[in-house]
Amino acid sequence: MSATAKPPVAAKTPAAEASPGRGALRRNLPPARRFLAGRKRVLVRLGGWSLLESAQTFLGGYCLAQALDRGFLAGQTGTGLLWLAVAATSILGAGPPMRGVFAQLAELTEPLRDALVRRAVRQALRRAVTDPARTDDRSDTGAVSRLTHQTEIVRDSFAGLVLTVRAFVFNAVGALIGLLALAPELLLVVLPPLVLGIALFLATLLPMASAQRDFLDADEAVAEGVGAVSAGHRDLVACGAQADAAERTGRLIDVAERTSRVLARWAALRTVALGVAGQLPVLLLLVTTPWLLRQGVTTGALAGALTYLLQALLPALHSMMTALGAAGTRLLVVVDRFQDATAVPAPPKVPAAAQAQAPAPVAEAGRPLGRRPSRTASAVEVRDVTHAYGPDSPPVLERLHLTVRRGEHIAVVGPSGIGKSTLAGVVSGLVAPDDGTVLLGGEPVTGRTAQDLAGRRVLIPQQAYVFTGSVRDNLLHLRPDATSRELAHAVRTLGAEPLVHRLGGPDAVLDPRSLSHGERQLLALCRAYLSAAPLVLLDEATCHLDAAAEARAERAFAERAFTDGTRARDGALIVVAHRLSSARRADRVLVLDGTEPRFGTHEELLTSSALYRDLFGHWQRTPSPPVGR
């Protein structure tokens, strides 16, 4: 049954929505400062080893300039070779400094990873203690992801950032000192475009982080929306809500497209910044060569300047911009996820009146909750239906005959995989049988539109589907014209008042990710109860509710099938049973055993069906434990 595909989208404040990158930076800067402030000695040692890299950069360009000016161009080949030997020695001696750099890098990254692991564990424990009802598979998966994948992303991204930023800073120091030593005029040519490009790049960092976060959020929303539609496609078809689901999914895709375009524009601007800082200095150096020569700059100095640019500054600048643009943005977003997951909202208080309300009385085991039908006309007729999932597959349903009278409550039982859900699909019109006919209210199911079928029957599958929107929108989706009194009656009848109060009332915004499976089922049951469709099919739709809530729901739908307020209702209730207690409450029971189906009352089947007798005997010995909501 349930509703339209509208995937959950996290609510944002206007400020955060305007610039999530800036908000993430504000949240993460204080912890980052505290982390680095506690490791000053490590940073000093890292800087010390990096100074040796600055010396190597300085010697690379300076020695080449001297080798040309004092050696080869002056006719002193030996002197030139000696200067080149000094440059080569500085390159070969880079091993120990790099080992020192990586040793200090480990002193930074491993404590960071350990701190994130501890934070992830605290978050998981706090969530489990604060709200154990919502500690389900999804929250477990998120905790595992933070403990493993996300912590590794942070560690690797942080290490890459430290390495690349450090390399650029100390390479730039060595290169700029070398340019100054060769000829101060070189700085007049190289420094302005370099500073302009770096400033332009830094100006794109926060907008790029904001665009990256928006893109990731939109991408996740599309993935969640498509996944939710895929999981609830049977539900959507049953409701005739395909067009609405397609429209909502299309809007999510449009948002993702817009965010990707924004991200692409900032990436293009970043490319311009890289060109200004990385390529323009080389071009200007070549263009201004005649002027520089007139100023007394030597040929060796020009060659040394090109060496500084091409061998040190430009590679380091390109690596830094790439790292800050990709790894830096990813680091900001992932660390912000750790911050977001820290706070676990306390559930709203349930009013005393709602807490005090006791569940409706549950009928004694063995006594049907529904009233015996007083009419002989049929609500559902299944005539000689056969269905198989493939031409070479054995039939799941074979020449099945079934008549459900108006006002009747029946249960369908049998082993897993025997065809119970297939029968629900055939009756609801979602599955076309290979042979045979299905009638609802005396009219064939085949050939009817989804909207027409939605007015004749409502199907709730095991995976109840809810969407982002108000609680009221979710409950009234199948019947938007229902009054507030009718909505309150449905919520009260199905025992959903505490849940609605905890969510904040009918007008509160509902986030599907915050609901347990049982809470989803309870909302879906309320929605189906409000539907005008006379036939209700519950396909293990209460499997995540406890036994008392399940009995209450079946009682409500059985009475609803028989009467609508004070009027007789030409409805019926078909329950694909999750527990055998559902069979005890039904007027009649259909037993599917793969050979010859049996249909009768509980007492009749105990005599006529060996399978039912075995199932019921097993259920009596080992009753199913309640499943918490």
Coordinates of C-alpha atoms in Angstrom, one line a residue, residues 103-444:
A103 CA 58.0 9.6 10.5
Q104 CA 56.5 12.8 11.8
L105 CA 53.6 12.5 9.5
A106 CA 52.7 9.2 11.2
E107 CA 52.8 11.0 14.5
L108 CA 50.0 13.3 13.2
T109 CA 47.8 10.9 11.2
E110 CA 47.6 7.9 13.5
P111 CA 46.4 9.9 16.6
L112 CA 43.8 11.6 14.4
R113 CA 42.5 8.2 13.2
D114 CA 42.4 6.9 16.8
A115 CA 40.5 10.0 17.9
L116 CA 37.9 9.5 15.2
V117 CA 37.5 5.8 16.0
R118 CA 36.9 6.7 19.7
R119 CA 34.4 9.4 18.6
A120 CA 32.6 6.9 16.3
V121 CA 32.4 4.3 19.1
R122 CA 31.0 7.0 21.5
Q123 CA 28.4 8.0 19.0
A124 CA 27.3 4.5 18.4
L125 CA 27.0 3.8 22.1
R126 CA 25.3 7.1 22.8
R127 CA 22.7 6.3 20.1
A128 CA 22.2 2.8 21.4
V129 CA 21.7 4.0 25.0
T130 CA 19.6 7.1 24.1
D131 CA 17.3 5.6 21.6
P132 CA 17.7 1.8 21.3
A133 CA 14.4 1.5 19.3
R134 CA 16.1 3.2 16.4
T135 CA 19.4 1.3 16.6
D136 CA 18.6 -0.8 13.5
D137 CA 20.6 -2.1 10.6
R138 CA 20.9 1.3 9.0
S139 CA 22.4 2.9 12.1
D140 CA 24.7 -0.1 12.6
T141 CA 25.9 0.3 9.0
G142 CA 26.6 4.0 9.5
A143 CA 28.6 3.2 12.6
V144 CA 30.6 0.6 10.9
S145 CA 31.3 2.9 8.0
R146 CA 32.6 5.6 10.3
L147 CA 34.8 3.1 12.1
T148 CA 36.3 1.7 8.9
H149 CA 35.8 3.5 5.6
Q150 CA 35.3 7.1 6.7
T151 CA 38.2 7.1 9.2
E152 CA 40.5 5.8 6.5
I153 CA 39.3 8.5 4.2
V154 CA 40.1 11.2 6.8
R155 CA 43.5 9.7 7.6
D156 CA 44.5 9.4 4.0
S157 CA 43.1 12.8 3.0
F158 CA 44.8 14.5 6.0
A159 CA 48.1 12.8 5.2
G160 CA 47.9 13.9 1.6
L161 CA 47.1 17.4 2.6
V162 CA 50.0 17.7 5.0
L163 CA 52.4 16.3 2.5
T164 CA 51.4 18.5 -0.4
V165 CA 50.9 21.7 1.5
R166 CA 54.2 21.2 3.3
A167 CA 55.9 20.5 0.0
F168 CA 54.6 23.6 -1.7
V169 CA 55.4 25.9 1.2
F170 CA 59.0 24.7 1.7
N171 CA 59.6 24.4 -2.1
A172 CA 58.3 27.9 -2.5
V173 CA 60.5 29.2 0.2
G174 CA 63.6 27.6 -1.4
A175 CA 62.6 28.8 -4.9
L176 CA 61.9 32.4 -3.9
I177 CA 65.1 32.7 -1.9
G178 CA 66.9 31.2 -4.9
L179 CA 65.3 33.8 -7.3
L180 CA 66.2 36.6 -4.9
A181 CA 69.8 35.4 -4.7
L182 CA 70.0 35.1 -8.5
A183 CA 68.4 38.4 -9.4
P184 CA 65.8 40.5 -7.6
E185 CA 64.2 41.4 -10.9
L186 CA 63.1 37.8 -11.4
L187 CA 60.8 38.2 -8.4
L188 CA 59.1 41.2 -10.1
V189 CA 58.1 38.9 -13.0
V190 CA 57.3 35.7 -11.2
L191 CA 55.8 36.8 -7.9
P192 CA 52.7 38.8 -9.0
P193 CA 51.0 36.1 -11.1
L194 CA 52.0 33.5 -8.5
V195 CA 50.3 35.4 -5.7
L196 CA 47.3 36.3 -7.9
G197 CA 46.7 32.6 -8.8
I198 CA 47.1 31.4 -5.3
A199 CA 44.7 34.1 -4.0
L200 CA 42.2 33.1 -6.7
F201 CA 42.5 29.5 -5.7
L202 CA 42.1 30.1 -2.0
A203 CA 39.0 32.2 -2.8
T204 CA 37.4 29.1 -4.4
L205 CA 38.0 26.8 -1.5
L206 CA 34.9 27.4 0.6
P207 CA 32.5 27.8 -2.3
M208 CA 34.0 24.6 -3.8
A209 CA 33.5 22.8 -0.4
S210 CA 29.9 24.1 -0.3
A211 CA 29.3 22.9 -3.9
Q212 CA 30.9 19.6 -3.2
R213 CA 28.8 19.0 -0.1
D214 CA 25.6 20.0 -2.0
F215 CA 26.6 17.6 -4.8
L216 CA 27.2 14.8 -2.3
D217 CA 23.9 15.5 -0.5
A218 CA 22.0 15.6 -3.8
D219 CA 23.7 12.4 -5.0
E220 CA 22.8 10.6 -1.8
A221 CA 19.2 11.9 -2.0
V222 CA 19.0 10.5 -5.6
A223 CA 20.4 7.2 -4.4
E224 CA 18.1 7.0 -1.4
G225 CA 15.1 8.1 -3.5
V226 CA 15.7 5.5 -6.3
G227 CA 16.4 2.8 -3.7
A228 CA 13.2 3.7 -1.9
V229 CA 11.2 3.6 -5.1
S230 CA 12.8 0.3 -6.0
A231 CA 12.1 -1.2 -2.6
G232 CA 8.5 0.1 -2.6
H233 CA 7.7 -0.4 -6.3
R234 CA 5.0 -3.0 -5.5
D235 CA 3.6 -0.6 -2.9
L236 CA 3.6 2.3 -5.4
V237 CA 1.9 0.3 -8.2
A238 CA -0.7 -0.9 -5.7
C239 CA -1.5 2.7 -4.8
G240 CA -1.4 3.9 -8.4
A241 CA 1.3 6.4 -7.4
Q242 CA 3.8 5.8 -10.2
A243 CA 3.4 9.3 -11.7
D244 CA 3.9 11.0 -8.3
A245 CA 6.9 8.9 -7.6
A246 CA 8.4 9.6 -11.0
E247 CA 7.8 13.4 -10.5
R248 CA 9.5 13.4 -7.1
T249 CA 12.5 11.3 -8.3
G250 CA 12.7 13.6 -11.3
R251 CA 13.0 16.6 -9.0
L252 CA 15.8 15.0 -7.1
I253 CA 17.6 14.3 -10.4
D254 CA 17.2 17.9 -11.4
V255 CA 18.7 19.1 -8.1
A256 CA 21.6 16.7 -8.6
E257 CA 22.1 18.1 -12.1
R258 CA 22.1 21.7 -10.9
T259 CA 24.6 20.9 -8.1
S260 CA 26.9 19.1 -10.6
R261 CA 26.8 22.1 -12.9
V262 CA 27.7 24.5 -10.0
L263 CA 30.5 22.2 -9.0
A264 CA 31.8 22.1 -12.6
R265 CA 31.8 25.9 -12.7
W266 CA 33.9 26.2 -9.6
A267 CA 36.2 23.5 -10.9
A268 CA 36.7 25.5 -14.1
L269 CA 37.5 28.6 -12.0
R270 CA 40.0 26.5 -10.1
T271 CA 41.6 25.5 -13.4
V272 CA 41.9 29.2 -14.3
A273 CA 43.6 29.8 -10.9
L274 CA 46.1 27.0 -11.6
G275 CA 46.8 28.4 -15.0
V276 CA 47.4 31.9 -13.6
A277 CA 49.7 30.7 -10.8
G278 CA 51.4 27.9 -12.6
Q279 CA 51.7 28.8 -16.3
L280 CA 51.6 32.6 -16.4
P281 CA 54.9 33.0 -14.5
V282 CA 56.7 30.9 -17.1
L283 CA 55.1 32.8 -20.0
L284 CA 56.0 36.2 -18.4
L285 CA 59.5 35.0 -17.8
L286 CA 59.9 34.2 -21.5
V287 CA 58.2 37.4 -22.7
T288 CA 60.3 39.6 -20.4
T289 CA 63.6 37.9 -21.2
P290 CA 64.9 40.8 -23.3
W291 CA 64.1 43.3 -20.6
L292 CA 65.7 41.1 -17.9
L293 CA 68.9 40.8 -20.0
R294 CA 69.0 44.5 -20.3
Q295 CA 68.8 44.8 -16.5
G296 CA 71.8 42.6 -16.2
V297 CA 70.2 39.3 -15.5
T298 CA 72.5 36.6 -16.7
T299 CA 71.6 33.6 -18.9
G300 CA 72.4 31.2 -16.0
A301 CA 70.0 33.1 -13.8
L302 CA 67.2 32.8 -16.4
A303 CA 67.9 29.1 -16.6
G304 CA 67.9 28.8 -12.9
A305 CA 64.6 30.7 -12.7
L306 CA 63.0 28.3 -15.2
T307 CA 64.3 25.4 -13.2
Y308 CA 62.7 26.8 -10.0
L309 CA 59.4 27.2 -11.8
L310 CA 59.3 24.0 -13.8
Q311 CA 61.0 21.6 -11.4
A312 CA 59.8 22.9 -8.0
L313 CA 57.1 25.5 -7.9
L314 CA 54.7 24.3 -10.6
P315 CA 54.6 20.6 -9.6
A316 CA 54.2 21.5 -5.9
L317 CA 51.6 24.1 -6.7
H318 CA 49.6 21.7 -8.9
S319 CA 49.8 18.9 -6.3
M320 CA 48.6 21.3 -3.6
M321 CA 45.7 22.7 -5.6
T322 CA 44.6 19.2 -6.6
A323 CA 44.9 17.9 -3.0
L324 CA 43.1 20.9 -1.5
G325 CA 40.4 20.8 -4.2
A326 CA 39.7 17.0 -3.9
A327 CA 41.1 15.6 -0.7
G328 CA 40.6 18.8 1.2
T329 CA 36.9 19.1 0.3
R330 CA 36.4 15.4 0.9
L331 CA 38.1 15.7 4.3
L332 CA 35.9 18.7 5.2
V333 CA 32.7 16.8 4.3
V334 CA 33.6 13.5 6.0
V335 CA 34.8 15.1 9.2
D336 CA 31.6 17.2 9.2
R337 CA 29.7 13.9 9.0
F338 CA 31.4 12.8 12.2
Q339 CA 30.3 16.1 13.8
D340 CA 26.7 15.7 12.6
A341 CA 26.5 12.2 13.9
T342 CA 27.6 13.2 17.4
A343 CA 24.3 14.7 18.4
V344 CA 21.5 12.2 18.9
P345 CA 18.3 14.1 19.4
A346 CA 16.2 13.1 22.4
P347 CA 12.8 11.8 21.5
P348 CA 10.0 14.2 22.2
K349 CA 8.1 13.6 25.3
V350 CA 4.8 11.7 24.9
P351 CA 1.9 13.4 26.7
A352 CA 0.7 11.7 29.8
A353 CA -2.7 11.1 28.2
A354 CA -1.1 9.2 25.3
Q355 CA 1.2 7.2 27.7
A356 CA -1.7 6.3 29.9
Q357 CA -3.9 5.0 27.0
A358 CA -4.0 1.3 27.2
P359 CA -4.0 -0.9 24.1
A360 CA -7.4 -2.1 23.0
P361 CA -8.3 -5.5 24.5
V362 CA -6.9 -8.4 22.5
A363 CA -9.2 -11.3 21.9
E364 CA -8.4 -14.6 23.5
A365 CA -6.4 -17.0 21.5
G366 CA -8.7 -19.2 19.4
R367 CA -11.6 -16.6 19.3
P368 CA -11.9 -14.7 16.0
L369 CA -11.7 -11.0 16.2
G370 CA -13.9 -10.4 13.1
R371 CA -17.6 -11.0 13.2
R372 CA -19.0 -13.8 11.1
P373 CA -20.1 -12.4 7.8
S374 CA -23.8 -11.9 7.4
R375 CA -23.7 -11.7 3.6
T376 CA -23.3 -14.4 1.0
A377 CA -22.1 -12.2 -1.9
S378 CA -18.4 -12.4 -2.6
A379 CA -15.8 -9.7 -2.2
V380 CA -13.0 -11.7 -3.9
E381 CA -13.2 -14.6 -6.3
V382 CA -10.2 -16.5 -7.5
R383 CA -11.2 -18.8 -10.3
D384 CA -8.9 -21.6 -11.5
V385 CA -5.8 -19.4 -11.2
T386 CA -2.4 -20.7 -12.2
H387 CA 0.9 -18.7 -12.0
A388 CA 4.6 -19.6 -12.5
Y389 CA 7.6 -17.4 -12.5
G390 CA 8.9 -18.6 -15.9
P391 CA 8.0 -21.1 -18.6
D392 CA 10.2 -23.8 -17.1
S393 CA 9.3 -23.1 -13.5
P394 CA 6.8 -25.2 -11.5
P395 CA 3.6 -23.3 -10.8
V396 CA 3.5 -21.4 -7.5
L397 CA -0.3 -21.3 -7.7
E398 CA -2.0 -24.1 -9.7
R399 CA -5.7 -24.1 -10.5
L400 CA -6.5 -22.3 -7.3
H401 CA -10.1 -21.6 -6.4
L402 CA -11.0 -19.2 -3.6
T403 CA -14.0 -17.2 -2.6
V404 CA -13.9 -14.5 0.1
R405 CA -17.3 -13.3 1.3
R406 CA -18.1 -9.7 2.0
G407 CA -17.2 -8.7 5.5
E408 CA -15.0 -11.8 5.9
H409 CA -11.6 -12.0 7.5
I410 CA -9.4 -14.7 6.2
A411 CA -5.8 -15.7 6.9
V412 CA -3.3 -17.3 4.4
V413 CA -0.7 -19.6 5.9
G414 CA 1.9 -22.0 4.7
P415 CA 5.7 -22.5 4.5
S416 CA 8.0 -19.8 3.2
G417 CA 8.1 -19.5 -0.6
I418 CA 4.9 -21.5 -1.1
G419 CA 3.1 -18.6 -2.9
K420 CA 1.3 -16.5 -0.2
S421 CA 2.7 -13.2 -1.4
T422 CA 2.1 -14.2 -5.0
L423 CA -1.5 -14.8 -4.1
A424 CA -1.7 -11.3 -2.6
G425 CA -0.2 -9.9 -5.8
V426 CA -2.6 -11.8 -8.0
V427 CA -5.7 -10.7 -6.0
S428 CA -4.5 -7.1 -5.9
G429 CA -3.9 -7.0 -9.6
L430 CA -0.2 -6.4 -9.3
V431 CA 0.6 -9.9 -10.7
A432 CA -1.1 -11.1 -13.8
P433 CA -1.9 -14.9 -13.6
D434 CA -0.9 -17.2 -16.4
D435 CA -4.4 -18.6 -16.4
G436 CA -7.6 -18.1 -14.6
T437 CA -9.7 -15.1 -13.5
V438 CA -9.7 -12.8 -10.4
L439 CA -12.9 -10.8 -9.5
L440 CA -13.1 -8.0 -7.0
G441 CA -16.7 -7.2 -6.1
G442 CA -17.8 -9.3 -9.1
E443 CA -15.7 -7.4 -11.7
P444 CA -12.5 -8.7 -13.3

